[in-house]
Amino acid sequence: MPFNPRILILTASYGNGHIQASKALQQQFFKQGIEQVKIVNLMKEGHPWIYSITSSLISKSTKSSKLGLDYYGWSYYLTRETKETALFQKSMTYLGQKKLRELIQKERPDVVVNTFPFGAAPIVCSAMGVKNFTVLTDYALHATWLHPKVDRYYVATEDLKQQIIFKGYNKDCIEVSGIPLKQEFAAASIRAQSQSLRKKIILIMATESGVTSYLDEMLDSLLLLEDCQLVVICGHNEKLKDRLEADFAAYPGITILGFVDNVHEWMSRAMCIVTKAGGLTLTEAIALRLPVFVYKPNGGQEKENALYLSRLGVASIAYKMEDFYINIEQFIRHPTKSEEMRARMASLQRHHAAAHIVNDMMMVLDNPIMSALI
């Protein structure tokens, strides 16, 4: 009888990226006939009241960072090299242990997968004899991801692998897989690469609350560009969508959207994207070879993600609106810039990361299951 393991994926909705990575892995497990896969938002289910408070604090930090009070960013850099002083992380580890033990006893998983740095997972899994894998969802390393009892790490780049090795971890326990994306992006990638010339669509992701402090100024400046269509995705922020529709009703060059379930299609049509620098969004852009522009990245992993990709020449960062406009204007005026950025993105692509991760997990579990149907 073929081995059909039980999989428990632990995640958190502090930002949407961890959830999307979890769903991409679940989708791939299902595709390979592994049916018992459960995603759990550990803090939300185990401690909803504390989860609500911490979510609010992080959201407020995002807004206050635009005013120079970036306490989340300060905390990130204070604890980047060691998590011993991270009170928040210690609290998360302690609070998550009881809920995780209960989950493992109930679900009886063969493996627990982290897409969020829960310190509780390796501690509890090791004590209960359950394999524990961690999928890093950023391009920058933080100490909270690391624990000596993690059985295997899956990382986006060779640079990240070398950083973890430098910290004293065994190279054989670190797999360069890429960050997992949902299968829709693989199909969109094929369509995008088949296009000889993309439309002059500038896609603007306005799903984060902090963007409202500068979004109107940004749109006013981008309207000065000739022959460009601005597409703004507001997500679930209906209040922002309604306001923008009213304020820019007279401008046919702006399309305002709320929540969409086909972001991959909009990205495949665009010539560039303006977005925050979350690991998943950047990976989606790389998959579609879509040049990235970041304005005032939030301190912490988003800023480090942006800086990393900026050094590789596939993302542009600006901290002043004048510089932001110049960067995009130059990009549009000189088509070779787009070609160069897209060529560099091709070298960063890790196609079928989810399949890579799932196949490797099955191999680690000593399972003869057939390779993924890619």
Tab-separated table of C-alpha atoms in Angstrom, residues 28-245:
chain	number	residue	atom	x	y	z
A	28	GLN	CA	1.192	20.568	-4.606
A	29	PHE	CA	0.648	17.827	-2.015
A	30	PHE	CA	-2.888	17.375	-3.333
A	31	LYS	CA	-1.589	17.257	-6.887
A	32	GLN	CA	0.657	14.367	-5.915
A	33	GLY	CA	-2.198	12.468	-4.335
A	34	ILE	CA	-1.283	13.276	-0.730
A	35	GLU	CA	-4.696	14.084	0.656
A	36	GLN	CA	-4.226	14.528	4.411
A	37	VAL	CA	-2.803	18.049	4.464
A	38	LYS	CA	-3.988	20.575	7.023
A	39	ILE	CA	-2.998	24.254	7.287
A	40	VAL	CA	-3.187	25.772	10.766
A	41	ASN	CA	-2.784	29.436	11.698
A	42	LEU	CA	-1.231	28.483	15.026
A	43	MET	CA	-1.513	31.752	16.948
A	44	LYS	CA	-4.950	32.627	15.569
A	45	GLU	CA	-6.403	29.262	16.533
A	46	GLY	CA	-4.492	28.767	19.763
A	47	HIS	CA	-4.568	32.295	21.179
A	48	PRO	CA	-7.045	34.425	19.193
A	49	TRP	CA	-7.039	37.310	21.674
A	50	ILE	CA	-3.224	37.613	21.679
A	51	TYR	CA	-3.186	37.130	17.911
A	52	SER	CA	-5.567	40.072	17.531
A	53	ILE	CA	-3.348	42.299	19.683
A	54	THR	CA	-0.100	41.348	17.909
A	55	SER	CA	-1.695	41.780	14.479
A	56	SER	CA	-2.880	45.246	15.469
A	57	LEU	CA	0.572	46.186	16.771
A	58	ILE	CA	2.252	45.107	13.553
A	59	SER	CA	-0.315	46.984	11.464
A	60	LYS	CA	0.136	50.141	13.538
A	61	SER	CA	3.909	49.814	13.239
A	62	THR	CA	3.557	49.746	9.451
A	63	LYS	CA	1.616	53.016	9.556
A	64	SER	CA	3.849	54.689	12.154
A	65	SER	CA	7.009	53.705	10.242
A	66	LYS	CA	5.987	56.199	7.540
A	67	LEU	CA	6.282	58.841	10.272
A	68	GLY	CA	9.686	57.619	11.433
A	69	LEU	CA	8.455	55.484	14.366
A	70	ASP	CA	9.338	52.056	13.040
A	71	TYR	CA	9.305	49.970	16.210
A	72	TYR	CA	8.795	46.710	14.283
A	73	GLY	CA	11.842	47.494	12.139
A	74	TRP	CA	13.890	48.391	15.218
A	75	SER	CA	12.931	45.092	16.846
A	76	TYR	CA	13.805	43.178	13.667
A	77	TYR	CA	17.335	44.578	13.511
A	78	LEU	CA	17.885	44.290	17.269
A	79	THR	CA	17.172	40.555	17.119
A	80	ARG	CA	18.405	39.738	13.622
A	81	GLU	CA	21.574	37.936	14.676
A	82	THR	CA	20.201	36.333	17.836
A	83	LYS	CA	16.670	35.675	19.023
A	84	GLU	CA	17.633	35.476	22.692
A	85	THR	CA	16.486	39.048	23.305
A	86	ALA	CA	13.326	38.760	21.216
A	87	LEU	CA	10.555	38.970	23.808
A	88	PHE	CA	7.867	38.665	21.121
A	89	GLN	CA	9.446	35.502	19.704
A	90	LYS	CA	9.913	33.976	23.170
A	91	SER	CA	6.257	34.640	23.906
A	92	MET	CA	5.193	33.075	20.591
A	93	THR	CA	7.312	29.990	21.337
A	94	TYR	CA	5.898	29.531	24.823
A	95	LEU	CA	2.291	30.194	23.845
A	96	GLY	CA	2.406	27.943	20.783
A	97	GLN	CA	3.738	24.847	22.520
A	98	LYS	CA	0.532	23.799	24.277
A	99	LYS	CA	-1.643	24.266	21.171
A	100	LEU	CA	0.857	22.441	18.971
A	101	ARG	CA	1.028	19.446	21.314
A	102	GLU	CA	-2.753	19.230	21.187
A	103	LEU	CA	-2.722	19.477	17.381
A	104	ILE	CA	-0.116	16.753	16.994
A	105	GLN	CA	-2.002	14.452	19.360
A	106	LYS	CA	-5.209	15.061	17.398
A	107	GLU	CA	-3.887	15.055	13.815
A	108	ARG	CA	-1.003	12.573	14.283
A	109	PRO	CA	1.061	14.099	11.441
A	110	ASP	CA	4.090	12.401	9.933
A	111	VAL	CA	5.665	15.797	9.343
A	112	VAL	CA	5.135	19.379	10.489
A	113	VAL	CA	6.029	22.143	8.027
A	114	ASN	CA	6.672	25.734	9.121
A	115	THR	CA	6.096	28.642	6.745
A	116	PHE	CA	6.382	31.040	9.701
A	117	PRO	CA	9.228	31.003	12.270
A	118	PHE	CA	7.483	29.307	15.188
A	119	GLY	CA	10.119	28.383	17.755
A	120	ALA	CA	7.590	26.029	19.340
A	121	ALA	CA	7.542	23.683	16.348
A	122	PRO	CA	11.068	22.222	16.458
A	123	ILE	CA	10.941	21.967	20.263
A	124	VAL	CA	7.614	20.128	20.380
A	125	CYS	CA	8.198	18.017	17.254
A	126	SER	CA	11.581	16.844	18.468
A	127	ALA	CA	10.123	15.846	21.835
A	128	MET	CA	7.221	13.991	20.173
A	129	GLY	CA	9.289	12.267	17.463
A	130	VAL	CA	7.769	14.128	14.477
A	131	LYS	CA	9.796	15.395	11.529
A	132	ASN	CA	9.923	19.187	11.309
A	133	PHE	CA	10.693	21.139	8.111
A	134	THR	CA	10.990	24.916	7.693
A	135	VAL	CA	10.279	26.822	4.458
A	136	LEU	CA	11.784	30.321	4.562
A	137	THR	CA	9.542	32.838	2.791
A	138	ASP	CA	12.038	35.735	2.568
A	139	TYR	CA	15.292	36.550	0.798
A	140	ALA	CA	16.905	37.772	4.033
A	141	LEU	CA	17.875	35.654	7.020
A	142	HIS	CA	16.678	36.351	10.559
A	143	ALA	CA	17.618	34.380	13.667
A	144	THR	CA	13.984	33.531	14.418
A	145	TRP	CA	13.952	31.092	11.478
A	146	LEU	CA	16.823	29.046	12.891
A	147	HIS	CA	16.670	26.250	15.445
A	148	PRO	CA	19.061	23.289	15.895
A	149	LYS	CA	16.157	20.826	16.048
A	150	VAL	CA	14.751	21.681	12.586
A	151	ASP	CA	15.252	18.606	10.386
A	152	ARG	CA	15.459	20.440	7.056
A	153	TYR	CA	15.396	23.980	5.659
A	154	TYR	CA	14.111	25.073	2.262
A	155	VAL	CA	15.470	28.441	1.133
A	156	ALA	CA	15.111	30.824	-1.791
A	157	THR	CA	18.757	31.285	-2.786
A	158	GLU	CA	22.245	29.854	-2.522
A	159	ASP	CA	23.194	33.020	-0.609
A	160	LEU	CA	20.708	32.123	2.132
A	161	LYS	CA	22.034	28.577	2.310
A	162	GLN	CA	25.589	29.851	2.773
A	163	GLN	CA	24.450	32.251	5.515
A	164	ILE	CA	22.805	29.412	7.434
A	165	ILE	CA	25.894	27.225	7.020
A	166	PHE	CA	27.975	30.112	8.384
A	167	LYS	CA	25.771	30.022	11.488
A	168	GLY	CA	26.973	26.468	12.112
A	169	TYR	CA	24.221	24.409	10.477
A	170	ASN	CA	24.857	21.271	8.404
A	171	LYS	CA	24.817	21.995	4.663
A	172	ASP	CA	23.067	18.669	3.999
A	173	CYS	CA	20.013	19.911	5.919
A	174	ILE	CA	19.541	22.985	3.710
A	175	GLU	CA	17.921	22.714	0.285
A	176	VAL	CA	17.886	25.594	-2.212
A	177	SER	CA	14.368	25.180	-3.537
A	178	GLY	CA	12.984	28.650	-4.163
A	179	ILE	CA	9.850	30.008	-2.486
A	180	PRO	CA	6.705	27.994	-3.320
A	181	LEU	CA	4.083	29.649	-5.519
A	182	LYS	CA	0.609	28.506	-6.469
A	183	GLN	CA	0.319	26.727	-9.804
A	184	GLU	CA	-1.497	29.658	-11.424
A	185	PHE	CA	1.813	31.511	-11.567
A	186	ALA	CA	3.492	28.754	-13.572
A	187	ALA	CA	0.854	29.090	-16.307
A	188	ALA	CA	0.994	32.905	-16.132
A	189	SER	CA	4.780	32.727	-16.457
A	190	ILE	CA	4.492	30.846	-19.751
A	191	ARG	CA	2.022	33.435	-21.098
A	192	ALA	CA	4.139	36.365	-19.951
A	193	GLN	CA	7.304	35.005	-21.534
A	194	SER	CA	5.500	34.393	-24.817
A	195	GLN	CA	4.563	38.066	-25.095
A	196	SER	CA	6.888	39.926	-27.417
A	197	LEU	CA	5.780	43.287	-26.051
A	198	ARG	CA	3.879	43.937	-22.836
A	199	LYS	CA	1.282	46.651	-22.563
A	200	LYS	CA	2.277	49.838	-20.777
A	201	ILE	CA	0.437	48.840	-17.612
A	202	ILE	CA	1.939	49.941	-14.301
A	203	LEU	CA	0.465	47.645	-11.663
A	204	ILE	CA	0.251	49.219	-8.203
A	205	MET	CA	-0.408	47.002	-5.190
A	206	ALA	CA	-2.221	49.111	-2.583
A	207	THR	CA	-3.322	46.269	-0.324
A	208	GLU	CA	-1.213	47.415	2.633
A	209	SER	CA	-2.678	50.077	4.941
A	210	GLY	CA	0.547	52.090	5.068
A	211	VAL	CA	0.404	53.042	1.377
A	212	THR	CA	-2.522	55.412	1.905
A	213	SER	CA	-0.148	58.045	3.285
A	214	TYR	CA	1.460	58.569	-0.134
A	215	LEU	CA	-0.762	56.828	-2.716
A	216	ASP	CA	-2.495	59.988	-4.014
A	217	GLU	CA	0.838	61.730	-4.518
A	218	MET	CA	2.168	58.646	-6.303
A	219	LEU	CA	-0.791	58.448	-8.679
A	220	ASP	CA	-0.624	62.191	-9.408
A	221	SER	CA	3.035	61.844	-10.383
A	222	LEU	CA	2.547	58.704	-12.504
A	223	LEU	CA	-0.286	60.369	-14.421
A	224	LEU	CA	2.394	62.588	-15.975
A	225	LEU	CA	3.720	59.566	-17.878
A	226	GLU	CA	2.505	59.317	-21.465
A	227	ASP	CA	0.620	56.319	-22.868
A	228	CYS	CA	0.591	54.412	-19.586
A	229	GLN	CA	-2.341	52.727	-17.848
A	230	LEU	CA	-2.243	52.706	-14.055
A	231	VAL	CA	-3.959	49.722	-12.433
A	232	VAL	CA	-4.392	49.961	-8.648
A	233	ILE	CA	-5.358	46.858	-6.662
A	234	CYS	CA	-6.782	47.794	-3.252
A	235	GLY	CA	-7.524	44.282	-1.976
A	236	HIS	CA	-10.123	44.164	0.779
A	237	ASN	CA	-9.773	47.882	1.525
A	238	GLU	CA	-13.163	48.904	0.144
A	239	LYS	CA	-12.933	52.337	1.757
A	240	LEU	CA	-9.738	53.113	-0.161
A	241	LYS	CA	-11.208	51.734	-3.393
A	242	ASP	CA	-14.322	53.916	-3.096
A	243	ARG	CA	-12.275	57.034	-2.326
A	244	LEU	CA	-9.874	56.505	-5.237
A	245	GLU	CA	-12.740	55.850	-7.647
